[in-house]
Amino acid sequence: RLPEHVQVDDPAALKKLAKKLERQQVPLRSDYGYKVSLFSHLHQYSRKSPPTLQISIPATVIHPSIVRLGLQYSQGIIAGSNARSVALLHTFKQVIQDYSTPPNEELSRDLVNKLSPYISFLSQCRPLSASMGNAIKYIKKEISNIPSQCKEEEAKGKLQACIDSYINEKIILASEAISKYAIEKISDGDVILVYVWIHSERKFRVIVVDSRPRLEGREALRRLVKKGIRCTYVLISALSYILPEVSKVFLGAHALLANGYVMSRVGTSQIALVAKAYNVPVLVCCETYKFCERVQTDSFVSNELDDPDDLIVTRNGKSHLENWQTVKSLGLLNLVYDVTPPDFVDLVITDLGMIPCTSVPVVLRVKNVDQ
Amino acid sequence: MPGADKETELSERIEAFLSELKRCGSGAGSLRGSAETARETTSLLRRITAQARWSNAGDLMEIIRKEGRRMTAGQPSETTVGNMVRRVLKIIREEYARSRGSTEEADQQESLHKLLTSGGSSEDNFRQHFTHLKANVIEAINELLTELEGTTDNISMQALEHIHSNEVIMTIGRSRTVEAFLKDAARKRKFHVIVAECAPFCQGHEMATSLSKEDIETTVIPDAAIFAVMSRVNKVIIGTQTVLANGGLRAVNGTHTLALAAKHHSTPLIVCAPMFKLSPQWDSALQELVLRSFCFLLPGEILSKVNAHCPVFDYVPPELITLFISNIGGNAPSYIYRLMSELYHPEDHEL
């Protein structure tokens, strides 16, 4: 079934969504600004109008920590798939803590129903990422597996423990395992190019590549400088200038798709392309909980459009795009993700080991068998 | 004395031009286009020809070479200045040869034959005096100026041959030539333009607003999205700062990435460049870096501990380019060397 957030150009789907949200008492967020025609099937929201504006305080249907989380998502305060998933799981722990089973209801069924409007609200604030989707699937499965004789306190404790172990295993320990594997790949005196954050320690020089409009590389740069690693900082347009001195490229991933494509922050495919042209190895670091069964071949069909006003910038006292809304034929496109074909990626480092890109469906099958 | 006044006035003008070049070079982004620089250089050279003291072609060429060296030293990355100096030197050689009665073209074509038979250097040392040489040279420079004024129009006239309706065209940064090219095609056809903004100066924003004012459907994308949207692009049309003798480009940074992405998707890459941008020099060590621009991107205490790089130009190899559109028509990159030998004399490559 096609997810709702890629059917914005279908009026029937929009009506269905509006009805569902009305039933759940979740506000519907409206699109903002002129959308480029190639992306008319995606939402485009403005940061200046968060969905929380339309909720009455105190919110009756939606738990307050979910409202806070939704606001943090929509304003970009919590960004990055790991951070978002961890925040989501912690908030669900809070929700489970405050939950009390109504009489004549079973916890395993009622709690799942309670979570549905929360999830709708969060996806209105910002479309769910693949990692968040996997986490939610896991929680729902755990909840429905609670036996009916279980007492409420015990059930809640069990669920909290499940969530804690999920965070610990799949996210925290996974990144440590990935770091260990990644360190093996780094030799002394290497020059590494990073596009997202990874932590390790050996004598090497790091080049941080950053791109507008998010400029997330600045945070990575700050952490690296604090650790005392020699760093260089460039914008993504200077890639051809800096690549001849790079020995390896490390990239992070938002999700790994079943056909081997890597879905990641926009610009990643560009870095992989130019690295390939200069014969520099490209390594992708990705935890297994981000693997997903979807397949995708281009960056258009399923993506996210960020606030177009982020592209506006002032240079020499002038900002040319300030009144872009008034110009009829002008559109701003602020893509969030893009997909990298597997032939650009040499190795994927996961918590299960180092695998080629094309082994993603194997890992998924093994995981399903385990569960 | 009128002669001395003229000379001081001439040297004043040359000084003013030099300081203008230096000032433009140190500002963020170019404050004037290359076409303007080319026109001003040529007018200045015409003035030098008219007002400086010289008795034969050799003297004039020495004077022009000397001034040319000073001007190129003032702003080495602005290659149009040197190109115009070389064009004028070639004009002088041609006019001299015509006054003497021999045809220059024959010399060019049989250069290999000449190498074998003549052996020694030609006795052409340009010392003969001709009364009408000055007038002829000035007239030829005027023709050159007329050609310079018409370059953008000549290029835009070819627009409809290359753009059909409902196309998606991608460009990067801001190029006045490409802007005129696209606006000319937009008068008759409807198409869509995607502009990559070209951080950190973001000249693409200006280009996009200017294009959208002519009712062209324009979209601005950040540099990171170039590869992501390339699969839907039909043609890539770019301008350049310099065209090199091997058919490669020195263009604004980010162009090499754009060219690689276009190659990957087999999208044609078309370069709109007038002939005065063709340069025989390749200064591989010259890579302008602009560090000032990072002050607003990074906080001070981090900026002091890292190396920040911000190159201004990229080198694009000729294999990635499909077509050059210039004021004399369309050419493949493999033909550029021949065009160059028609514009400049080999002895002038090194000023």
XYZ file of C-alpha atoms in Angstrom:
722
model
C 0.000 0.000 0.000
C 1.337 3.374 -0.977
C 2.119 5.633 2.007
C 0.060 8.779 2.235
C 2.919 11.263 2.127
C 3.729 10.508 -1.530
C 0.122 10.897 -2.735
C -0.351 14.605 -2.249
C -1.401 15.071 -5.868
C -4.283 12.604 -5.491
C -7.400 14.451 -4.210
C -9.134 11.184 -3.218
C -6.179 10.191 -1.011
C -6.121 13.664 0.539
C -9.812 13.434 1.393
C -9.322 10.048 2.996
C -6.451 11.405 5.058
C -8.452 14.429 6.147
C -11.296 12.181 7.301
C -8.927 9.924 9.207
C -7.244 12.862 10.945
C -10.595 14.341 11.852
C -11.619 11.081 13.439
C -8.410 10.972 15.435
C -8.688 14.680 16.281
C -5.280 15.424 14.810
C -4.845 18.769 12.984
C -4.210 18.693 9.223
C -1.150 20.659 8.136
C -1.417 22.623 4.925
C 1.256 22.926 2.277
C 3.221 26.114 1.809
C 4.452 27.931 -1.235
C 4.748 27.090 -4.873
C 5.811 23.482 -5.402
C 8.042 22.449 -8.283
C 5.862 20.397 -10.640
C 8.191 17.382 -10.531
C 7.423 17.106 -6.819
C 3.718 17.827 -6.739
C 3.185 14.427 -5.138
C 5.065 15.452 -1.986
C 4.235 17.756 0.896
C 6.053 21.028 1.356
C 5.651 22.604 4.770
C 6.879 25.853 6.209
C 8.685 25.956 9.492
C 6.810 29.095 10.411
C 3.464 27.308 10.669
C 3.878 24.204 12.836
C 0.849 21.942 13.301
C 0.821 22.721 17.020
C -0.716 26.111 16.225
C -4.012 24.409 15.591
C -4.138 22.317 18.736
C -6.015 23.507 21.782
C -4.018 23.578 25.018
C -4.211 21.315 26.978
C -4.376 18.696 24.244
C -6.945 16.085 25.119
C -6.236 13.400 22.581
C -2.503 13.785 22.133
C -0.068 13.226 24.947
C 1.878 16.456 25.747
C 5.281 14.873 25.294
C 4.193 13.785 21.814
C 3.169 17.369 21.077
C 6.585 18.533 22.250
C 8.308 15.891 20.153
C 6.283 16.836 17.071
C 7.235 20.457 17.483
C 10.893 19.530 17.870
C 10.685 17.543 14.634
C 8.930 20.208 12.629
C 11.308 22.959 13.714
C 14.357 20.829 12.998
C 15.539 20.871 16.614
C 15.843 17.100 16.559
C 17.299 16.016 13.238
C 19.116 12.982 11.929
C 17.532 9.536 11.819
C 19.255 8.160 14.939
C 18.367 11.174 17.046
C 14.778 11.125 15.851
C 14.356 7.403 16.531
C 15.862 7.637 20.010
C 13.693 10.627 20.871
C 10.638 8.791 19.575
C 11.358 5.716 21.682
C 11.962 7.753 24.822
C 8.695 9.584 24.275
C 6.862 6.298 23.836
C 8.322 5.117 27.125
C 6.813 8.201 28.747
C 3.485 7.534 27.052
C 3.439 3.930 28.254
C 4.299 5.092 31.735
C 1.313 7.435 31.835
C -1.035 4.984 30.216
C -3.750 3.266 32.181
C -5.926 0.557 30.737
C -9.598 1.542 30.634
C -11.979 -1.056 32.127
C -13.138 -3.908 29.850
C -10.233 -3.333 27.521
C -7.117 -5.334 26.885
C -3.784 -3.526 27.094
C -2.373 -5.223 24.060
C -5.143 -3.936 21.785
C -6.014 -0.621 23.372
C -2.485 0.703 23.658
C -1.890 0.114 19.957
C -5.073 2.055 19.164
C -3.956 4.862 21.438
C -0.683 5.125 19.587
C -2.265 5.580 16.137
C -3.318 9.243 16.496
C 0.113 10.028 17.983
C 1.797 8.544 14.956
C -0.503 10.458 12.591
C 0.308 13.660 14.430
C 4.038 13.037 14.238
C 3.865 12.304 10.525
C 2.011 15.570 10.031
C 4.864 17.353 11.771
C 7.470 15.634 9.671
C 7.165 12.494 7.512
C 8.429 9.451 9.366
C 11.850 8.141 8.460
C 12.537 4.503 7.641
C 14.259 3.980 10.993
C 11.296 5.429 12.877
C 8.970 3.188 10.869
C 10.968 0.112 11.874
C 10.983 1.187 15.516
C 7.225 1.688 15.535
C 6.662 -1.704 13.923
C 8.801 -3.291 16.626
C 6.903 -1.578 19.458
C 3.508 -2.497 18.051
C 4.609 -6.099 17.740
C 5.871 -6.157 21.309
C 2.648 -4.633 22.583
C 0.418 -7.095 20.769
C 2.560 -9.946 22.107
C 1.774 -9.070 25.732
C -0.253 -11.996 27.133
C -3.730 -11.021 28.377
C -3.201 -12.388 31.883
C -0.311 -10.016 32.401
C -0.955 -7.365 35.077
C -0.743 -3.743 33.946
C 2.341 -2.766 35.961
C 4.193 -5.839 34.838
C 3.235 -5.286 31.210
C 4.360 -1.668 31.358
C 7.653 -2.671 32.918
C 8.209 -5.282 30.242
C 7.524 -2.799 27.463
C 9.870 -0.232 28.946
C 12.584 -2.853 29.163
C 11.967 -3.851 25.537
C 12.312 -0.292 24.377
C 15.475 0.204 26.406
C 17.060 -2.910 24.986
C 16.066 -1.878 21.440
C 17.730 1.488 21.850
C 20.761 -0.081 23.431
C 21.255 -2.904 20.952
C 20.164 -1.420 17.698
C 21.396 2.094 18.066
C 24.054 2.633 20.708
C 25.918 -0.660 20.587
C 25.438 -0.783 16.833
C 27.245 2.503 16.340
C 30.063 1.287 18.543
C 30.371 -1.893 16.515
C 30.370 0.146 13.329
C 33.070 2.398 14.703
C 35.205 -0.624 15.531
C 34.873 -1.994 12.019
C 35.418 1.419 10.514
C 38.595 1.921 12.522
C 40.027 -1.218 10.969
C 39.607 0.404 7.603
C 41.444 3.578 8.522
C 45.226 3.465 8.358
C 47.679 5.900 9.868
C 48.203 8.964 7.783
C 44.950 8.587 5.880
C 42.952 11.535 4.732
C 39.284 10.911 5.258
C 36.380 12.773 3.816
C 33.176 12.735 5.848
C 29.762 13.962 5.000
C 28.083 12.972 8.254
C 29.205 12.221 11.748
C 31.260 9.172 12.753
C 33.497 8.773 15.806
C 36.816 6.967 16.176
C 40.446 7.642 16.983
C 43.621 7.141 15.010
C 46.135 9.481 13.442
C 44.416 10.808 10.415
C 43.277 14.021 8.879
C 39.608 14.670 8.248
C 38.002 16.735 5.569
C 34.441 17.712 6.385
C 32.194 18.421 3.426
C 29.212 20.623 4.083
C 26.283 21.784 2.019
C 23.669 24.494 2.107
C 21.093 25.043 3.383
C 21.390 22.852 6.449
C 25.151 23.148 7.011
C 25.156 20.123 9.333
C 28.868 19.643 8.812
C 29.557 22.442 11.240
C 28.456 20.269 14.150
C 30.704 17.412 13.018
C 33.527 19.907 12.637
C 33.036 21.195 16.143
C 33.201 17.700 17.632
C 36.258 16.756 15.626
C 38.075 19.928 16.595
C 37.281 19.241 20.247
C 38.905 15.824 19.901
C 41.968 17.457 18.474
C 41.811 15.901 15.018
C 43.280 17.968 12.186
C 40.375 19.111 10.065
C 39.673 20.823 6.791
C 36.297 22.297 5.909
C 34.895 22.721 2.409
C 31.543 23.225 0.771
C 30.275 20.533 -1.558
C 31.011 22.588 -4.669
C 34.733 22.361 -3.883
C 34.661 18.561 -4.145
C 36.761 18.260 -7.309
C 39.344 20.528 -5.744
C 39.764 18.532 -2.561
C 39.282 14.915 -3.698
C 42.765 14.316 -5.139
C 44.191 14.355 -1.605
C 41.555 12.089 -0.029
C 42.234 8.410 0.705
C 38.756 7.281 1.810
C 35.254 8.641 1.920
C 32.921 7.812 4.810
C 29.226 8.459 4.364
C 26.296 7.990 6.676
C 22.954 6.601 5.583
C 19.394 7.378 6.432
C 18.134 4.025 5.124
C 19.367 1.158 2.998
C 16.837 -0.035 0.435
C 16.258 -3.615 -0.574
C 17.677 -3.123 -4.090
C 20.991 -1.939 -2.690
C 20.391 1.808 -3.095
C 21.509 4.023 -0.246
C 19.042 6.675 0.839
C 20.837 9.484 2.552
C 21.151 13.228 2.945
C 20.999 15.084 -0.374
C 24.493 15.469 -1.821
C 25.661 12.011 -0.805
C 25.188 10.577 -4.286
C 27.165 13.487 -5.692
C 30.079 12.803 -3.373
C 29.998 9.116 -4.275
C 29.928 9.980 -7.991
C 32.932 12.293 -7.872
C 34.821 9.912 -5.554
C 34.282 7.149 -8.100
C 35.651 9.388 -10.838
C 38.805 9.881 -8.764
C 38.969 6.193 -7.721
C 38.580 6.899 -4.019
C 36.906 4.113 -1.964
C 33.455 4.979 -0.619
C 32.324 3.383 2.643
C 28.812 3.743 4.012
C 28.124 3.335 7.740
C 24.613 2.173 8.552
C 22.982 0.302 11.460
C 20.837 -2.704 10.528
C 17.689 -1.231 12.042
C 17.689 1.237 9.159
C 17.362 -1.437 6.498
C 13.994 -1.336 4.818
C 12.103 -3.478 2.326
C 11.225 -0.632 0.001
C 12.893 -0.257 -3.359
C 13.585 2.971 -5.145
C 15.628 3.947 -8.190
C 15.537 7.736 -8.244
C 15.296 10.600 -5.803
C 11.896 11.782 -7.005
C 9.218 9.249 -6.183
C 9.738 9.225 -2.449
C 11.486 12.140 -0.850
C 10.896 14.991 1.510
C 10.633 18.659 0.691
C 11.975 20.954 3.338
C 10.979 24.569 3.929
C 11.812 26.430 0.693
C 12.547 29.640 2.584
C 15.777 28.067 3.855
C 17.409 28.731 0.502
C 17.076 32.488 0.876
C 20.393 34.062 1.793
C 21.824 37.555 2.043
C 25.082 38.304 0.247
C 26.610 41.785 0.041
C 23.517 43.144 1.709
C 21.176 41.850 -0.972
C 18.965 38.805 -0.871
C 17.700 38.136 -4.346
C 15.184 35.468 -3.454
C 13.454 37.393 -0.687
C 10.197 37.836 -2.543
C 10.220 34.584 -4.451
C 6.563 34.037 -3.647
C 5.568 37.080 -5.659
C 7.337 35.927 -8.803
C 5.044 33.574 -10.638
C 7.532 31.357 -12.436
C 10.093 31.000 -9.667
C 10.273 27.901 -7.491
C 12.699 26.898 -4.741
C 13.516 23.266 -4.228
C 14.921 22.134 -0.907
C 15.280 18.361 -1.122
C 16.170 16.413 1.984
C 17.167 12.983 0.668
C 18.680 11.389 -2.382
C 19.489 7.821 -3.408
C 22.946 6.583 -4.312
C 23.196 3.680 -6.761
C 25.082 0.652 -5.395
C 27.842 0.796 -8.015
C 29.170 3.974 -6.405
C 29.454 2.343 -2.969
C 32.324 0.001 -2.246
C 31.421 -1.235 1.219
C 28.686 -0.945 3.809
C 29.764 -1.137 7.453
C 26.972 -2.395 9.707
C 26.808 -3.793 13.216
C 26.702 -7.257 11.687
C 29.943 -6.730 9.824
C 31.070 -5.381 6.496
C 28.819 -6.250 3.614
C 28.399 -5.138 0.024
C 25.413 -2.960 -0.824
C 23.584 -5.739 -2.594
C 23.405 -7.943 0.522
C 20.675 -5.854 2.120
C 17.809 -8.262 1.256
C 19.857 -11.115 2.765
C 20.129 -9.272 6.064
C 16.431 -8.451 5.993
C 15.510 -12.073 5.411
C 17.747 -13.223 8.250
C 16.226 -10.623 10.561
C 12.690 -11.688 9.665
C 13.553 -15.317 10.322
C 14.939 -14.331 13.721
C 11.782 -12.520 14.626
C 53.427 70.456 -24.759
C 50.653 68.528 -26.450
C 52.729 65.393 -26.951
C 53.676 65.115 -23.292
C 50.096 65.816 -22.226
C 48.880 63.026 -24.413
C 51.453 60.677 -22.966
C 50.619 61.491 -19.385
C 46.941 61.190 -20.170
C 47.592 57.816 -21.742
C 49.578 56.533 -18.778
C 46.872 57.856 -16.462
C 44.277 55.864 -18.307
C 46.408 52.757 -18.191
C 46.913 53.192 -14.449
C 43.180 53.689 -13.928
C 42.432 50.538 -15.885
C 44.999 48.532 -13.909
C 43.638 49.656 -10.562
C 40.100 48.891 -11.739
C 41.210 45.372 -12.650
C 42.859 44.850 -9.283
C 39.827 46.177 -7.445
C 37.398 43.954 -9.309
C 39.566 40.962 -8.709
C 39.636 41.387 -4.956
C 35.903 41.916 -4.612
C 33.588 38.994 -3.959
C 32.352 37.763 -7.314
C 32.942 39.714 -10.510
C 31.670 43.228 -10.539
C 31.859 43.386 -14.287
C 31.456 40.773 -16.999
C 34.286 39.541 -19.181
C 32.739 41.158 -22.249
C 33.087 44.563 -20.663
C 36.678 43.846 -19.681
C 37.459 42.717 -23.230
C 35.930 45.869 -24.718
C 37.770 48.156 -22.334
C 41.064 46.397 -22.930
C 40.654 46.693 -26.686
C 39.721 50.392 -26.478
C 42.752 50.983 -24.317
C 44.982 49.187 -26.800
C 43.509 51.272 -29.607
C 44.298 54.396 -27.628
C 47.857 53.213 -27.077
C 48.242 52.563 -30.799
C 46.916 56.020 -31.593
C 48.774 58.036 -28.979
C 52.012 56.255 -28.138
C 55.223 57.034 -30.018
C 56.290 54.339 -32.389
C 57.822 54.324 -35.853
C 57.545 50.730 -36.980
C 55.509 47.639 -36.229
C 58.215 46.137 -34.041
C 58.146 49.126 -31.674
C 54.379 49.042 -31.442
C 54.399 45.350 -30.656
C 57.004 45.916 -27.945
C 54.908 48.660 -26.367
C 51.745 46.582 -26.488
C 53.524 43.557 -25.087
C 54.913 45.585 -22.222
C 51.532 47.076 -21.351
C 49.928 43.680 -21.806
C 52.317 42.100 -19.314
C 51.514 44.805 -16.770
C 47.797 44.368 -17.243
C 47.820 40.584 -16.935
C 50.033 40.828 -13.858
C 47.395 43.042 -12.260
C 44.738 40.348 -12.363
C 46.095 36.996 -13.578
C 42.781 35.173 -13.380
C 41.074 37.572 -15.780
C 42.372 35.997 -18.954
C 40.378 38.137 -21.389
C 42.887 40.941 -20.940
C 45.753 38.787 -22.174
C 43.591 37.359 -24.949
C 42.784 40.787 -26.322
C 46.441 41.799 -26.220
C 47.299 38.713 -28.248
C 44.522 39.453 -30.731
C 45.855 42.961 -31.274
C 49.383 41.638 -31.730
C 48.090 39.266 -34.381
C 46.286 42.176 -36.062
C 49.540 44.132 -36.164
C 51.376 41.196 -37.691
C 48.698 40.763 -40.320
C 48.559 44.432 -41.242
C 52.328 44.542 -41.455
C 52.406 41.509 -43.709
C 49.655 42.976 -45.874
C 51.560 46.257 -46.201
C 54.639 44.356 -47.214
C 52.653 42.499 -49.828
C 53.094 38.942 -48.569
C 50.071 36.965 -47.439
C 50.124 35.718 -43.890
C 47.770 32.838 -44.565
C 50.155 31.061 -46.882
C 52.766 31.134 -44.134
C 50.388 29.526 -41.696
C 49.280 26.673 -43.871
C 52.695 25.611 -44.982
C 54.270 25.814 -41.573
C 55.523 22.242 -41.714
C 56.965 22.854 -45.176
C 58.579 26.029 -43.887
C 60.134 24.147 -41.034
C 61.799 21.756 -43.419
C 62.897 24.158 -46.108
C 63.653 27.506 -44.484
C 65.503 26.217 -41.435
C 66.428 29.618 -40.053
C 64.090 32.141 -38.493
C 62.169 34.424 -40.816
C 63.808 37.755 -41.611
C 60.586 39.383 -40.627
C 61.678 41.541 -37.732
C 59.001 44.144 -38.296
C 61.392 47.050 -38.635
C 60.135 48.423 -41.928
C 58.244 51.671 -41.727
C 54.862 52.000 -43.441
C 52.944 55.273 -43.410
C 49.482 53.757 -43.432
C 50.201 51.054 -40.890
C 48.795 53.092 -38.004
C 45.524 53.804 -39.775
C 45.178 50.193 -40.884
C 45.834 48.824 -37.429
C 43.361 51.203 -35.826
C 40.731 50.266 -38.389
C 41.306 46.577 -37.739
C 41.003 47.151 -33.986
C 37.716 48.943 -34.633
C 36.512 45.873 -36.480
C 37.536 43.782 -33.498
C 35.546 46.082 -31.233
C 32.462 45.695 -33.408
C 32.893 41.949 -33.262
C 33.136 42.107 -29.463
C 29.972 44.120 -29.195
C 28.027 41.573 -31.187
C 29.235 38.386 -29.457
C 26.337 37.947 -27.043
C 23.788 38.552 -29.784
C 25.536 36.142 -32.121
C 25.426 33.441 -29.487
C 21.797 34.070 -28.537
C 20.766 33.875 -32.176
C 21.692 30.195 -32.159
C 19.478 29.455 -29.167
C 16.492 28.136 -31.074
C 18.686 25.592 -32.852
C 19.486 23.933 -29.567
C 16.441 24.271 -27.334
C 13.122 22.633 -28.122
C 9.868 22.964 -26.197
C 9.172 21.281 -22.884
C 12.819 20.771 -22.198
C 14.395 20.840 -18.780
C 17.671 22.728 -18.871
C 20.142 22.924 -16.026
C 22.664 25.651 -15.446
C 24.950 26.729 -12.621
C 25.821 30.109 -11.174
C 25.398 33.272 -13.184
C 26.542 33.731 -16.775
C 25.367 36.688 -18.801
C 25.892 34.776 -22.027
C 23.696 31.880 -20.926
C 21.109 34.295 -19.582
C 20.819 36.020 -22.965
C 20.821 32.621 -24.694
C 17.918 31.295 -22.630
C 15.932 34.519 -22.781
C 16.201 34.521 -26.561
C 14.894 30.971 -26.799
C 12.110 31.746 -24.311
C 10.625 34.296 -26.671
C 9.447 31.510 -28.949
C 9.494 28.303 -26.856
C 8.379 27.188 -23.422
C 10.852 25.260 -21.318
C 11.925 24.769 -17.736
C 15.240 25.891 -16.216
C 16.875 24.524 -13.080
C 19.590 26.751 -11.616
C 22.163 25.406 -9.164
C 22.858 28.192 -6.741
C 26.666 27.818 -6.566
C 27.501 28.444 -2.903
C 28.963 30.306 -1.096
C 28.339 33.392 -3.222
C 25.040 32.062 -4.563
C 25.158 33.865 -7.902
C 22.528 31.378 -9.069
C 19.888 33.281 -7.127
C 20.386 36.379 -9.238
C 20.258 34.318 -12.416
C 17.028 32.646 -11.346
C 15.241 35.892 -10.490
C 16.354 37.433 -13.760
C 15.141 34.434 -15.784
C 11.831 34.155 -13.964
C 11.112 37.807 -14.721
C 10.977 36.814 -18.398
C 8.316 34.232 -17.533
C 10.676 31.263 -17.765
C 9.759 28.481 -15.324
C 12.785 28.493 -13.033
C 13.714 26.389 -10.024
C 16.599 27.078 -7.659
C 18.324 24.053 -6.155
C 21.208 23.857 -3.679
C 24.500 22.473 -5.028
C 24.020 19.219 -3.154
C 20.946 18.328 -5.216
C 22.686 18.472 -8.624
C 23.061 14.718 -9.033
C 19.662 14.020 -7.506
C 17.744 15.995 -10.140
C 20.072 15.314 -13.058
C 18.083 12.303 -14.202
C 15.220 14.588 -15.268
C 17.397 17.127 -17.064
C 17.560 17.107 -20.869
C 20.471 19.477 -21.396
C 23.061 21.249 -19.331
C 23.999 24.711 -20.602
C 26.754 26.585 -18.818
C 29.000 29.559 -19.253
C 32.675 29.628 -18.374
C 35.417 31.970 -17.304
C 38.035 30.669 -19.748
C 38.238 28.132 -22.547
C 41.617 26.385 -22.553
C 43.612 25.337 -25.573
C 42.868 21.622 -25.119
C 39.117 22.232 -25.186
C 38.840 22.120 -21.392
C 37.321 24.799 -19.211
C 38.195 26.895 -16.272
C 34.728 27.531 -14.886
C 33.111 28.456 -11.597
C 33.538 25.851 -8.823
C 30.957 23.097 -8.876
C 31.075 22.828 -12.665
C 33.226 19.707 -12.616
C 30.674 17.943 -10.405
C 27.920 19.102 -12.749
C 29.860 17.797 -15.766
C 30.462 14.409 -14.122
C 26.785 14.074 -13.230
C 25.812 14.967 -16.801
C 28.253 12.393 -18.149
C 26.825 9.734 -15.868
C 23.320 10.366 -17.162
C 24.529 10.913 -20.754
C 23.110 14.418 -20.759
C 24.715 16.764 -23.305
C 26.832 19.521 -21.800
C 26.790 22.702 -23.871
C 29.155 25.566 -23.149
C 28.253 29.059 -24.369
C 31.510 30.954 -24.637
C 32.460 33.837 -26.931
C 35.759 33.573 -28.761
C 37.512 36.178 -26.653
C 37.512 33.730 -23.750
C 39.772 31.337 -25.587
C 43.176 31.424 -23.893
C 46.415 29.686 -24.829
C 47.820 29.895 -21.307
C 47.353 27.202 -18.719
C 48.392 28.217 -15.269
C 47.689 25.071 -13.316
C 49.153 26.558 -10.171
C 46.727 29.435 -10.276
C 43.800 28.498 -8.149
C 42.189 31.414 -6.478
C 41.035 30.759 -3.003
C 38.623 33.011 -1.259
C 38.656 32.529 2.469
C 36.755 35.596 3.440
C 33.456 33.995 2.583
C 33.665 31.525 5.432
C 33.417 34.132 8.156
C 29.674 33.966 8.062
C 29.523 30.182 7.909
C 31.761 29.173 10.796
C 32.132 30.669 14.291
C 35.477 32.258 14.967
C 36.953 29.846 17.491
C 36.485 26.885 15.152
C 37.599 28.768 12.070
C 40.946 29.480 13.692
C 41.662 25.767 14.219
C 40.699 24.338 10.838
C 41.785 24.769 7.246
C 38.905 26.110 5.249
C 39.095 25.975 1.488
C 36.939 27.857 -0.953
C 38.265 27.581 -4.503
C 36.811 29.930 -7.080
C 37.399 27.903 -10.224
C 37.188 24.295 -11.377
C 38.981 22.592 -14.203
C 36.667 20.610 -16.500
C 38.437 18.203 -18.902
C 37.357 18.238 -22.565
C 35.995 14.648 -22.486
C 33.033 15.810 -20.414
C 31.998 18.568 -22.837
C 29.688 17.949 -25.785
C 29.562 21.257 -27.616
C 30.930 24.768 -27.599
C 28.624 27.515 -28.852
C 30.529 30.679 -29.698
C 29.895 33.764 -31.765
C 31.298 31.990 -34.816
C 29.048 28.943 -34.460
C 29.073 25.545 -32.786
C 32.239 23.499 -32.361
C 33.338 20.256 -30.779
C 35.998 20.497 -28.059
C 38.448 18.663 -30.311
C 38.430 21.616 -32.735
C 39.343 24.308 -30.242
C 43.071 24.003 -30.855
C 42.554 24.944 -34.514
C 40.398 27.952 -33.678
C 43.081 29.093 -31.329
C 45.790 28.938 -33.958
C 43.618 31.203 -36.138
C 43.186 33.773 -33.406
C 46.666 34.056 -31.973
C 50.175 33.786 -33.354
C 52.266 31.067 -31.663
C 54.996 33.539 -30.747
C 52.493 35.590 -28.759
C 51.375 32.774 -26.498
C 53.983 33.873 -24.006
C 53.526 37.624 -23.698
